[in-house]
Amino acid sequence: MAAVAKVDATDVPDLRRIAEEIRDRQEPVMLRLDGQDVAIITPVPLGEPHAVGVLTRDQLEILMSAAGGWRDIVDTELLKEELRRAQGQDMRPLET
C-alpha cells in the first residue's frame, strides 16, 4: 500500500473545523469542489493505531485464528491444478 500523505490541520482554522467534525462524527465525508466530488475523507477509528496497515493485537488474533480454516474442506492440490488449467498453464508436478 502506498504511503498516505499527512496534512496538519492544527493551525488552519477552516481545515481544523472540518477535521474535528469528521473525528467527532466518525463517518466518512464527501469533499466537493465547484460542484464536483473530489475526495472522501475517512476518519481514523478511535483507539486504533494511527498508521495505515498496522493491525491491533485483537485484529491479529482474529486473523491468526482463521489460519488453516480451509483444512479438510478444500483439496488444495486439486484447487491448484484447476487454477493452472484455467490459466492455460498445465504444469507437471515437481519431483520430490
Coordinates of C-alpha atoms in Angstrom, one line a residue:
M1 CA 0.0 0.0 0.0
A2 CA 1.3 3.5 -0.9
A3 CA 2.1 5.8 2.0
V4 CA -0.7 8.2 3.0
A5 CA 0.2 11.9 2.8
K6 CA -0.4 13.8 6.0
V7 CA -1.7 17.4 6.4
D8 CA -1.6 19.0 9.8
A9 CA -4.8 20.9 10.2
T10 CA -3.9 22.3 13.7
D11 CA -3.1 25.9 12.5
V12 CA -5.6 26.1 9.6
P13 CA -8.9 27.2 11.1
D14 CA -11.3 26.0 8.4
L15 CA -9.4 22.7 7.9
R16 CA -9.3 22.2 11.7
R17 CA -13.0 22.7 11.9
I18 CA -13.6 20.1 9.2
A19 CA -11.2 17.6 10.8
E20 CA -12.8 18.0 14.2
E21 CA -16.2 17.4 12.7
I22 CA -15.1 14.3 10.9
R23 CA -13.4 13.0 14.1
D24 CA -16.5 13.6 16.2
R25 CA -18.9 12.1 13.7
Q26 CA -16.7 9.1 12.9
E27 CA -18.3 8.9 9.5
P28 CA -16.7 9.4 6.0
V29 CA -17.4 12.8 4.4
M30 CA -17.5 13.6 0.6
L31 CA -15.4 16.6 -0.2
R32 CA -16.8 18.7 -3.1
L33 CA -15.2 21.5 -5.1
D34 CA -17.1 23.6 -7.6
G35 CA -20.0 21.0 -7.7
Q36 CA -17.7 18.0 -8.3
D37 CA -16.9 15.2 -5.8
V38 CA -13.1 15.3 -5.3
A39 CA -12.3 13.2 -2.2
I40 CA -13.7 11.1 0.6
I41 CA -12.3 11.9 4.0
T42 CA -12.5 8.9 6.2
P43 CA -11.9 9.2 10.0
V44 CA -9.3 7.1 11.8
P45 CA -11.3 4.8 14.2
L46 CA -10.9 6.0 17.8
G47 CA -8.5 4.0 19.8
E48 CA -6.9 2.4 16.7
P49 CA -3.2 2.8 15.7
H50 CA -2.8 5.9 13.5
A51 CA -0.7 4.1 10.9
V52 CA -2.2 2.6 7.8
G53 CA -1.7 -1.2 7.6
V54 CA -0.9 -1.7 11.3
L55 CA -3.0 -4.3 13.0
T56 CA -4.1 -4.2 16.6
R57 CA -3.5 -7.2 18.8
D58 CA -7.2 -8.2 18.6
Q59 CA -7.2 -7.9 14.8
L60 CA -4.0 -10.0 14.6
E61 CA -5.6 -12.7 16.8
I62 CA -8.7 -12.8 14.6
L63 CA -6.5 -13.1 11.5
M64 CA -4.4 -15.9 13.0
S65 CA -7.5 -17.8 14.2
A66 CA -8.5 -18.1 10.6
A67 CA -5.3 -19.8 9.6
G68 CA -5.9 -23.3 8.4
G69 CA -9.6 -22.7 8.2
W70 CA -9.9 -24.5 4.8
R71 CA -8.2 -27.6 6.1
D72 CA -10.2 -30.7 5.4
I73 CA -12.7 -28.6 3.4
V74 CA -10.8 -27.8 0.2
D75 CA -8.4 -30.2 -1.6
T76 CA -5.6 -27.7 -2.2
E77 CA -3.8 -29.8 -4.8
L78 CA -6.9 -30.2 -6.8
L79 CA -7.6 -26.4 -6.5
K80 CA -4.1 -25.5 -7.7
E81 CA -4.4 -27.9 -10.6
E82 CA -7.8 -26.4 -11.6
L83 CA -6.4 -22.9 -11.4
R84 CA -3.4 -23.9 -13.6
R85 CA -5.7 -25.4 -16.1
A86 CA -8.0 -22.3 -16.1
Q87 CA -4.9 -20.1 -16.7
G88 CA -3.7 -22.3 -19.6
Q89 CA -0.6 -23.3 -17.6
D90 CA -0.9 -27.0 -17.3
M91 CA 2.3 -27.7 -15.4
R92 CA 3.7 -31.1 -14.4
P93 CA 4.2 -31.6 -10.7
L94 CA 7.6 -31.1 -9.2
E95 CA 9.6 -34.2 -8.4
T96 CA 10.4 -34.7 -4.8

